[in-house]
Structures are given as C-alpha cells and as structure tokens.
Amino acid sequence: MDYDRAKEVKAFDDTKAGVKGLVDAGTMNIPGIFIRSPEEIAQDLSCLTIPLQVPVIDLSGTEKDDRRRRKIVDEIRIASEKWGFFRVVNHGIPLSVLSEMMNGVRAFHEQPSEVKQEFYSGDRMKKVRLVTNSELYLSRSVNWRDTMNISLLFSDHLHPDELPLACRDSTIEYIKDVSELGDTIFELLSEALGLKPNHLRDMECSKGRGFSCHYYPACPEPDLTLGTNKHSDPTFITILLQDQTGGLQVVHDNRWVDVQPIVGSLVVNIGDTLQIISNNKFKSAVHRVRANSDRPRISVACFFTAFAASSKLYGPIEEIASEESPPVYREFLVSEYISNYYNCRALNTSGLDHFKL
Ligand code: OGA
Ligand code: NI
C-alpha cells in the first residue's frame, strides 16, 4: 500500500502541473493521495463549528497618543493569550496593494502550465519556487493546494527579475508594506509582553521572511480532503492576506472556529517560536483550511522568523520567565526548530514538545 502511495505521489509530482492541473483536466473524483482517513472525515462531519468571532483589532492611532496605544497593546495581549489569532484593520496597507497582490497571485497560478512549470521545484534552497505541498512526500494526505513560495530566509536580497513576471510589481510592493507592518506588530507585541518596543526586533525575530502564495482550486469532493492540514506555524508571527472565500479555521477551546474574511483586513497569528520565547504566555494556535467546491481561494502568508542560518540561540526571554513561571523550554537554533518542525507536521504532532524542558 505504502509503496503504491509513494509511487502515486511521485507520478503526481512529475506532472509539475499541481492540483490546478488536475482540475483543468476535469478530475471529478479526487485521487487517493488527497483523501483523509475515514475517521478524520467522519469526525468533521459530526462536529459543528462554533459561531465565535476571532478578535478584530483596529490599529489606527498607534502613534497618536499613549492612551490609544495602551488600549491597542492591551487588545493584542488578550488576543495573543486567549486565541493566538486576530484580525487587524486600519493597518496602513492600502486596499489597492492588497488587491493587486491577490490579482498577481491569481494571474501566476492561472497562467498556462508550461509557463509556471519553470518555477516548479522541490529544492528548498531556491528563492522562488512552485510546489504543491512543502511536505508532499511526508504527509499522510496531500492538500488540495498549489503554492508559490518566496524565501527570504537566507538573505533579504531579492532582485525583481527573480520573481515571476505575472506578479512581479505587486509582490515587490506587498513585501515592502507587509514587512513594515510586521515591524509595527512586533513593537506592539513586545509591549504586550511588558518589554521595550524594540525588544523582539532586536532579537532578530523578523529578519527572515518567507511568503507562501497559495492557490486552492475549487474541489469536486471538498469533504474528503483539506486545503491545508491542521498545523501551527514555525514562526514568531505570520501575517495572512486572504480573499473573501473563507475556509480558514482556528482551534479555540478545542473547537474549530471560522476566521471570517473582512475586506481590507489581515490575519495575524502567533507561531510556535513566539510561544516558546514568551514562555507559553502567547499561544501558537492550530489552524487549517477547508476545501470548497465553489471557487478557487487565494491567500498569501508572510512568515516572520530569524534568518535560517542565524547562530543566535532562542529560548524563553529572561524578563518573562520568573521564579513563579520558570522556563518551560530549552534554547535552540532556528534551523534546528525548522528541521524538527517539518517532521512533526507530516506526523500531525506539535513542533513544541521536542524543546520542552
Ligand atoms: C499557512 C496557512 C492559511 C491560509 O500558510 O501556514 O496557515 O489561509 N495558511 O492559506
Ligand atoms: Ni499556517
């Protein structure tokens, strides 16, 4: 069985046409490699999502006056402790930059297969590459999704010519704007942890950035598979741009809650490494994306982490860990964290346990 499965995954990978290629070929029954276990499917069919709202935080006026800033910092602290997920509005990135980014990602994925195949690659060291799933060969069920990854994890230098023509200008603009927003959010998070505003930036938590430009084709059998399996992110934070389709869900109080799209908003979530350095004060929430049969969904995740080759050690921040709450994790290199993470993700386990003291 396993041998056949590996062969099927390889055959699919060799087409270099991704999930979009299957849909374009008129596939009505999804191939076995995408199908989840019967237990998992049954569990989802029997459990309802709860109609709770993921917090929405208005970032306008962070620089205006101290009272306004303290209120925002407080909202971020509560959302990061209780949810690990929040949506931000009035974040300063123009709506036109967000929609151009979406349009560019759509144009990239919807161009003829021969053109985008040039970027299809399993080589993690490549700065720009098209994949179906990063952990294609490891995971138990392949996700109904294609992704264009842009890695600034080894260097922050990116020449425009390295980007696909279909989304070049919009991507350059979005990377600039979302990186600035990341800096603002790291300042607010530092304050929410009771630290100086530049604490997390000085720790180089936002130096390495990775972008996943996801395209989730409409799926003929959406309950059998997922757009993205449940996982937490191996980042300090992630900022996500999603279209109006919906499908993103987060675990809250052991139940799935929909992260409803709001026009012009961005989703921010705490990743595993911020949970670790905050010594469990902030939560890295488990999330996933459901497949849908109506229309393709587009999202862009910006992952903030340290440079992958950084020799800095990360562990619970001294000012946070105290006698009442001693460090729960040991120190580690970001590269060590990431290599452990992909194994855990494929096995559906948390990447945190490995570093617990
Ligand atoms: C991710 C992720 C969610 C989405 O890329 O890690 O969780 O909505 N993406 O695409
Ligand atoms: Ni994620």
mmCIF file of C-alpha atoms and ligand atoms in Angstrom, residues 145 212 214 216 228 231 233 238 240-242 248 269 287-289 297 299-301 303 341 345, ligand 1:
data_model
loop_
_atom_site.group_PDB
_atom_site.id
_atom_site.type_symbol
_atom_site.label_atom_id
_atom_site.label_comp_id
_atom_site.label_asym_id
_atom_site.label_seq_id
_atom_site.Cartn_x
_atom_site.Cartn_y
_atom_site.Cartn_z
ATOM 1 C CA ARG A 145 -3.492 23.406 -2.939
ATOM 2 C CA SER A 212 3.561 31.415 0.631
ATOM 3 C CA HIS A 214 -1.447 29.853 -2.012
ATOM 4 C CA TYR A 216 -6.700 26.477 -3.539
ATOM 5 C CA THR A 228 -4.280 22.847 4.422
ATOM 6 C CA HIS A 231 -0.886 22.785 11.929
ATOM 7 C CA ASP A 233 3.235 27.880 12.202
ATOM 8 C CA THR A 238 2.504 35.114 10.493
ATOM 9 C CA LEU A 240 -2.034 36.395 6.286
ATOM 10 C CA LEU A 241 -3.897 38.047 3.442
ATOM 11 C CA GLN A 242 -6.978 36.050 2.425
ATOM 12 C CA LEU A 248 -9.615 29.195 7.276
ATOM 13 C CA ASN A 269 -1.232 34.649 14.206
ATOM 14 C CA HIS A 287 -5.379 26.154 12.254
ATOM 15 C CA ARG A 288 -6.326 24.636 8.903
ATOM 16 C CA VAL A 289 -8.069 25.453 5.629
ATOM 17 C CA ARG A 297 -9.395 30.582 -2.955
ATOM 18 C CA SER A 299 -4.230 33.630 0.286
ATOM 19 C CA VAL A 300 -0.736 34.933 0.979
ATOM 20 C CA ALA A 301 1.027 34.024 4.216
ATOM 21 C CA PHE A 303 6.100 34.146 7.832
ATOM 22 C CA TYR A 341 9.019 21.107 12.530
ATOM 23 C CA ARG A 345 3.960 18.482 10.718
HETATM 24 C C1 OGA B 1 -0.082 28.729 6.225
HETATM 25 C C2 OGA B 1 -1.530 28.869 6.495
HETATM 26 C C3 OGA B 1 -3.672 29.679 5.777
HETATM 27 C C4 OGA B 1 -4.389 30.111 4.555
HETATM 28 O O1 OGA B 1 0.337 29.006 5.080
HETATM 29 O O2 OGA B 1 0.641 28.377 7.169
HETATM 30 O O3 OGA B 1 -1.966 28.528 7.553
HETATM 31 O O4 OGA B 1 -5.478 30.666 4.711
HETATM 32 N N1 OGA B 1 -2.306 29.386 5.529
HETATM 33 O O5 OGA B 1 -3.901 29.884 3.459
#
